mmCIF file of C-alpha atoms in Angstrom:
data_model
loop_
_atom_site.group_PDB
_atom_site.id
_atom_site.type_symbol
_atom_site.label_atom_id
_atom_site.label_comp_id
_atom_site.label_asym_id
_atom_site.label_seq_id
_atom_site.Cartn_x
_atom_site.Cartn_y
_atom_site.Cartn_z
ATOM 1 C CA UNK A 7 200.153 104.948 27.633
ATOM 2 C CA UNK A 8 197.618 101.775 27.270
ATOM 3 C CA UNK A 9 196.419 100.716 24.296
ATOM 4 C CA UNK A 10 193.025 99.383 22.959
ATOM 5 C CA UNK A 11 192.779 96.337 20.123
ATOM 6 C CA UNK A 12 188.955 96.601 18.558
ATOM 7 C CA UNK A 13 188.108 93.132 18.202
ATOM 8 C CA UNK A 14 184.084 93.504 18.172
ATOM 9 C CA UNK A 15 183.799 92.948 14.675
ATOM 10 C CA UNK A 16 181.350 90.113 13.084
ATOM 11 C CA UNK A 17 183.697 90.052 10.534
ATOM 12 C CA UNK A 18 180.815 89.491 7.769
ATOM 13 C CA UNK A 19 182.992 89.267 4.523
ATOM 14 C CA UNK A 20 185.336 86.532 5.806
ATOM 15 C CA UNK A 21 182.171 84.491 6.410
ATOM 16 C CA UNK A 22 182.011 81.095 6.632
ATOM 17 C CA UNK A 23 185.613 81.476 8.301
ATOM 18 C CA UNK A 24 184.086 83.930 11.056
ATOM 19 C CA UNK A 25 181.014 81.721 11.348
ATOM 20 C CA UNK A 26 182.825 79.632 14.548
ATOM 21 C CA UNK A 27 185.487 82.028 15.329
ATOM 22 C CA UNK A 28 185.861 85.834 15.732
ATOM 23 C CA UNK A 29 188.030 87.396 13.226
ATOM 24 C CA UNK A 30 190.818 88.878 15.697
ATOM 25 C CA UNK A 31 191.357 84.715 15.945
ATOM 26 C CA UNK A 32 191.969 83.594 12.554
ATOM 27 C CA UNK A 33 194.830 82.310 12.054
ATOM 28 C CA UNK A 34 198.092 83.716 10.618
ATOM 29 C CA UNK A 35 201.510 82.692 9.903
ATOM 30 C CA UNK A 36 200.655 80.123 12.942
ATOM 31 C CA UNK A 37 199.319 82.169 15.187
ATOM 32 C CA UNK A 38 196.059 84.359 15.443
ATOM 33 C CA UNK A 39 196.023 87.928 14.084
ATOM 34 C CA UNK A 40 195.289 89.535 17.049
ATOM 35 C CA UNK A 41 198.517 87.973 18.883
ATOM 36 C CA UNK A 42 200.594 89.372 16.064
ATOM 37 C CA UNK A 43 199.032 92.845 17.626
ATOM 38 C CA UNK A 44 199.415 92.288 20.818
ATOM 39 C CA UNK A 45 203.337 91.310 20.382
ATOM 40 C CA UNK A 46 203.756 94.445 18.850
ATOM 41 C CA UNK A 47 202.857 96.059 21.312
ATOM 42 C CA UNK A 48 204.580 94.465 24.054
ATOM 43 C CA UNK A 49 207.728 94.866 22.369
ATOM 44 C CA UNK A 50 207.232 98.797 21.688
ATOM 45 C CA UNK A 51 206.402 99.033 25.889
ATOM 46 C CA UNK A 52 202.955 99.083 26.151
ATOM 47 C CA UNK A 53 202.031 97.110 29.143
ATOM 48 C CA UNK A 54 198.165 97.770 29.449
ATOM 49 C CA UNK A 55 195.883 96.554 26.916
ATOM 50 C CA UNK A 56 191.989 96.920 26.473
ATOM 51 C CA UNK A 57 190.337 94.423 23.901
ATOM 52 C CA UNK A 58 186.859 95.326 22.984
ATOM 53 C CA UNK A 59 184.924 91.753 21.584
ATOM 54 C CA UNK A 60 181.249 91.208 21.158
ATOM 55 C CA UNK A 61 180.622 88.011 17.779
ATOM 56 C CA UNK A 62 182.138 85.013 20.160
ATOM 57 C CA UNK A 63 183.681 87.389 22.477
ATOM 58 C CA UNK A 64 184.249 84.546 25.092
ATOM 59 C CA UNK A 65 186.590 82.797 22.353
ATOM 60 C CA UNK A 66 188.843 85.715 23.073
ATOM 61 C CA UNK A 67 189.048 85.593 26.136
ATOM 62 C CA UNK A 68 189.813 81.852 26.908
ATOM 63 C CA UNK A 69 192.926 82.499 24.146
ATOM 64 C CA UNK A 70 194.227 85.228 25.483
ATOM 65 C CA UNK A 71 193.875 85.217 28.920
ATOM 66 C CA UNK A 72 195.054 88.509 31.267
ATOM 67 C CA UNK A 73 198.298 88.796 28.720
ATOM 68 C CA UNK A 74 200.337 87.101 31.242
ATOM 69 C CA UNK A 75 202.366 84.929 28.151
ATOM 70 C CA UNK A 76 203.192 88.168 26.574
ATOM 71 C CA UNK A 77 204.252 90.403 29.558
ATOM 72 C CA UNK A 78 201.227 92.649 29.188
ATOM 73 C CA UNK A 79 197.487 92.773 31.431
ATOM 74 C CA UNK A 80 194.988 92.580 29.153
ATOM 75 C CA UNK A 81 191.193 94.416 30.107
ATOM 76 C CA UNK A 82 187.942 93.443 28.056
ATOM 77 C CA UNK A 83 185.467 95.437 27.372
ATOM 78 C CA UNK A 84 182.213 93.225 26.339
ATOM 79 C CA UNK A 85 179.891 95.018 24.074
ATOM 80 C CA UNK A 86 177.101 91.882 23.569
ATOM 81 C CA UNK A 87 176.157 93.655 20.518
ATOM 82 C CA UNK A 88 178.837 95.300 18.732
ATOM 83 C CA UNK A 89 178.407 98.871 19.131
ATOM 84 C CA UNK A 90 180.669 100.469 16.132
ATOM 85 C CA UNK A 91 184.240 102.198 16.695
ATOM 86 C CA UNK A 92 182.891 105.147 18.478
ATOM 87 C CA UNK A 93 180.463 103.756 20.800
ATOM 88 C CA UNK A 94 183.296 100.594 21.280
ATOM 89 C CA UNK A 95 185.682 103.328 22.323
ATOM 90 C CA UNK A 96 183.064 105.164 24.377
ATOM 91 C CA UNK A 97 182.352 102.358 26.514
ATOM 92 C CA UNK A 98 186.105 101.493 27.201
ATOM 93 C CA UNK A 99 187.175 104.883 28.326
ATOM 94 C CA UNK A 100 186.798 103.844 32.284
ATOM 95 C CA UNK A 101 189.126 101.209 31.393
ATOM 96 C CA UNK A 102 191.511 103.348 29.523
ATOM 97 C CA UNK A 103 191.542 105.863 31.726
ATOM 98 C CA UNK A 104 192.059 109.929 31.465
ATOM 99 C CA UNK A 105 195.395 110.284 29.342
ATOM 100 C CA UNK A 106 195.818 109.619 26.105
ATOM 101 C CA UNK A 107 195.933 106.059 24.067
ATOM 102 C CA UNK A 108 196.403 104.033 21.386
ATOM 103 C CA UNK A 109 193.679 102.527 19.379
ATOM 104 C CA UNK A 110 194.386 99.749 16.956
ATOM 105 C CA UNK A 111 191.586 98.066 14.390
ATOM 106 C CA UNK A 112 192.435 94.101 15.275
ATOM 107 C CA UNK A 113 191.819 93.462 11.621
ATOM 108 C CA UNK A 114 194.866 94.897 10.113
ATOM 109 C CA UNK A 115 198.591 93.932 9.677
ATOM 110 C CA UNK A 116 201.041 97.047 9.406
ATOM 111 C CA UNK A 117 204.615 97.367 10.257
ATOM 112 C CA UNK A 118 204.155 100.884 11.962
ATOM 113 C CA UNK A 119 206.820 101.830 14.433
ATOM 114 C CA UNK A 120 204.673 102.396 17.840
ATOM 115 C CA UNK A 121 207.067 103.812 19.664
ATOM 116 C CA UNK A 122 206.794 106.593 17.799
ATOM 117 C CA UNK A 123 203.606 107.735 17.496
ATOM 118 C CA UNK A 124 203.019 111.392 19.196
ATOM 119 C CA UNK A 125 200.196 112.997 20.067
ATOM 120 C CA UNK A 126 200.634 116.981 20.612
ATOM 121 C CA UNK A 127 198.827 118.640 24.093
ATOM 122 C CA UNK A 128 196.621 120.711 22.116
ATOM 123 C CA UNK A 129 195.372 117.730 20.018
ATOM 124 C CA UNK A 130 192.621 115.326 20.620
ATOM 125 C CA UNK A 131 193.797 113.006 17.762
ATOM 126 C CA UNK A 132 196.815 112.097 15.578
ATOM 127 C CA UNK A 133 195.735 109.247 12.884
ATOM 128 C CA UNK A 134 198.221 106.832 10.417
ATOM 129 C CA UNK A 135 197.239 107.195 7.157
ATOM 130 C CA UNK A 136 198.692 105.399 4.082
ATOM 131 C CA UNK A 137 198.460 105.193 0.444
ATOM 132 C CA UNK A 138 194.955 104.228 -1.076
ATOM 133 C CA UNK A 139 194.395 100.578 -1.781
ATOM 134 C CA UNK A 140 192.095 99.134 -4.425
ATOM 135 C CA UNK A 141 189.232 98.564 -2.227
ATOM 136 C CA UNK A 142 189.599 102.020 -1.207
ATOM 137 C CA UNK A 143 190.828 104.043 -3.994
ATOM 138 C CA UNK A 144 188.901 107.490 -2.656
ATOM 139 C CA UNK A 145 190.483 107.581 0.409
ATOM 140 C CA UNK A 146 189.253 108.812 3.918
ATOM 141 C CA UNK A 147 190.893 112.393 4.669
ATOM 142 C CA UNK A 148 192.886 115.077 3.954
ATOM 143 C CA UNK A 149 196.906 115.110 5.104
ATOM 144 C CA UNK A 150 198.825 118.505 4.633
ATOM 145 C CA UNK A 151 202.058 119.321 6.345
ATOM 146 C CA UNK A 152 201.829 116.476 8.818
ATOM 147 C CA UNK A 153 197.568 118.066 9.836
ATOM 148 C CA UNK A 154 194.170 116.649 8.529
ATOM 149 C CA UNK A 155 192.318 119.558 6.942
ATOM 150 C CA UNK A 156 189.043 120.082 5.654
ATOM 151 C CA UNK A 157 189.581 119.749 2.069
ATOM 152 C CA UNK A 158 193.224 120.470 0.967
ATOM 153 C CA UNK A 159 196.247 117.999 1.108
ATOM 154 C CA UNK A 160 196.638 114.572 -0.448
ATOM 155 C CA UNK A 161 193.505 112.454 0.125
ATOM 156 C CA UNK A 162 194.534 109.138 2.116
ATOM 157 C CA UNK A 163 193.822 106.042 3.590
ATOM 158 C CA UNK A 164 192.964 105.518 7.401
ATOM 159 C CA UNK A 165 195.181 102.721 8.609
ATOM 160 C CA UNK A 166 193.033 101.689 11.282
ATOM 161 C CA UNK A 167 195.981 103.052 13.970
ATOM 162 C CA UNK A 168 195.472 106.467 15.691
ATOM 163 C CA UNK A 169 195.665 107.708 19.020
ATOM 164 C CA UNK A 170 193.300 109.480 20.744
ATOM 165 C CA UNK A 171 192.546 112.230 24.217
ATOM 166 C CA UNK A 172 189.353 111.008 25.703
ATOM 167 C CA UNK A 173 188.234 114.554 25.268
ATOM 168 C CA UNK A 174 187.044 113.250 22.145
ATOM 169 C CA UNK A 175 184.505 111.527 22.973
ATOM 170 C CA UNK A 176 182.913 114.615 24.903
ATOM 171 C CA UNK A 177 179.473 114.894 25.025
ATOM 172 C CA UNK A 178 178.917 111.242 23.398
ATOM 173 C CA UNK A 179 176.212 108.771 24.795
ATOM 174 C CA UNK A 180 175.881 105.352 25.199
ATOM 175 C CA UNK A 181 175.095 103.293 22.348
ATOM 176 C CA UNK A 182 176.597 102.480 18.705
ATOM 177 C CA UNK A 183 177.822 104.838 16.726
ATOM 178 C CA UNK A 184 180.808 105.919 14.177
ATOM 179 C CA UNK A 185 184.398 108.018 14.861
ATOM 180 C CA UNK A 186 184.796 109.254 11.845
ATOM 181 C CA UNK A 187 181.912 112.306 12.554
ATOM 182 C CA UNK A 188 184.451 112.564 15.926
ATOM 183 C CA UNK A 189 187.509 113.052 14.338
ATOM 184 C CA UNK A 190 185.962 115.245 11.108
ATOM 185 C CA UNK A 191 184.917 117.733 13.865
ATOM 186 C CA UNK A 192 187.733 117.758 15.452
ATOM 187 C CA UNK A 193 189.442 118.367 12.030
ATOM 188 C CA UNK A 194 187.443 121.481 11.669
ATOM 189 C CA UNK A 195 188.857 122.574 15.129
ATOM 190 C CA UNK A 196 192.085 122.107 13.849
ATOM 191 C CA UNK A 197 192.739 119.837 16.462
ATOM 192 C CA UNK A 198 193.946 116.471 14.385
ATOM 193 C CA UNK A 199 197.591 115.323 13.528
ATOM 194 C CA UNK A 200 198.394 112.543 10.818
ATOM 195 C CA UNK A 201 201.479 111.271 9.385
ATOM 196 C CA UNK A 202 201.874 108.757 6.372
ATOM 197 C CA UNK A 203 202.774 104.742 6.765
ATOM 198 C CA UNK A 204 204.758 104.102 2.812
ATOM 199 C CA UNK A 205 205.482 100.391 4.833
ATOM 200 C CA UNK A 206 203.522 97.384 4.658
ATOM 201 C CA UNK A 207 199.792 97.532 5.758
ATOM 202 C CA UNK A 208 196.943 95.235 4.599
ATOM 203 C CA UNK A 209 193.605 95.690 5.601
ATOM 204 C CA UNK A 210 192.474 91.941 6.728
ATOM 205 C CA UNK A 211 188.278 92.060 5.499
ATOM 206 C CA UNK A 212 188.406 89.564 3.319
ATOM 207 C CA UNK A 213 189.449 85.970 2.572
ATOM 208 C CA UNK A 214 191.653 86.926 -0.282
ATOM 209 C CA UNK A 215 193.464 89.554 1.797
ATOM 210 C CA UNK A 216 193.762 86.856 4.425
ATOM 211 C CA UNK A 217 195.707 84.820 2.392
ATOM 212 C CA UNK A 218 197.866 87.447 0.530
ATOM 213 C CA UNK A 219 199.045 88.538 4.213
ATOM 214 C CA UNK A 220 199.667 84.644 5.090
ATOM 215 C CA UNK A 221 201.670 84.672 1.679
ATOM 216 C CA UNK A 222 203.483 87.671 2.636
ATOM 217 C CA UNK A 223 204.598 86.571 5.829
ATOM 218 C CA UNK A 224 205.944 83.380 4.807
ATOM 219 C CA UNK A 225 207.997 85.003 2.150
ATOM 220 C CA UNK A 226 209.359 87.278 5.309
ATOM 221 C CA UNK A 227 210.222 83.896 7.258
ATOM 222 C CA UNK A 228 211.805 82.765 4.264
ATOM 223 C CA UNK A 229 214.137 84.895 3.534
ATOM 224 C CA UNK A 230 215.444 85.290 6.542
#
């Protein structure tokens, strides 16, 4: 299965920081956030990554190379303009290819087990969820018995971690637009998995949260 980091972000409320460097590159626990990703992912198989970039795109691409330090071949998919999760996906699929993947928003930090993540045949998307943080104390959808549903269930947080069957994207067009409206219908259709993440799982957006994950992970290093 390959996997896609979405690193096309302007990354707007961690200005000035993202001013002279993409988000995906900040630097954490001594290394950019975006290598903590693609570790992970090395180390739970995946040997095939697609990185979509667009805000200093070419930044990314001179750090990371073709993956070659981490075992892995690394694809980009330049957007110029960033063209939203949906559209972002949409123009990757000819580099992700007909099965399955993995998509993962570049600006979290969550201590998931990838290996295993399962999407069912009938299903054309299984999603992470976890418990509501402050900045997003409403939540995003529905989980009941291990299915997103229309309206019953606990209402949770999207993790930024799902994976997807390119049937998705089905009838889409070029151009910038949203996945959520892509995975609500395919809710209705009963066609959407989910499972809840209790771990850790911080949603990088702003400076503060920057910090509090750069705190967190030195308190890991130190107690080992």
């Amino acid at each position: 299965m390959k996997a896609m980091i979405l690193a096309a972000g302007r990354g707007e409320r961690m200005r000035p920081l993202t001013d002279s460097m993409p988000k995906p590159l900040l630097p954490v626990a001594g290394k950019p956030l975006i290598v903590h990703h693609i570790e992970r992912l090395a180390k739970a198989g995946y040997r095939e990554i697609v990185i979509n970039h667009a805000h200093l795109g070419e930044m990314i691409e001179d750090r990371l190379g073709r993956g070659d330090q981490w075992g892995v071949a690394i694809d980009y998919s330049a957007e110029g303009q960033a063209l939203e999760t949906g559209g972002g996906i949409f123009k990757a699929l000819p580099l992700l290819g007909d099965s399955p993947f993995l998509v993962i928003n570049g600006d979290i930090w969550c201590d998931v087990d990838l290996t295993q993540l399962n999407l069912e045949p009938d299903d054309l998307a299984h999603l992470v969820l976890v418990p509501n943080p402050a900045h997003n104390p409403l939540g995003d959808f529905y989980l009941l018995d291990e299915r997103l549903s229309d309206g019953s269930g606990e209402m949770l947080t999207f993790s930024g971690i799902g994976l997807y069957d390119p049937q998705l994207f089905s009838g889409c067009r070029a151009g910038a637009f949203p996945l959520a409206p892509l995975i609500r219908q395919a809710i209705s259709l009963g066609r959407v998995s989910g499972e809840l993440h209790v771990g850790e799982w911080i949603d990088v957006g702003t400076p503060q949260r920057l910090e509090k994950l750069e705190q967190k992970l030195d308190s890991f290093s130190n107690s080992i």
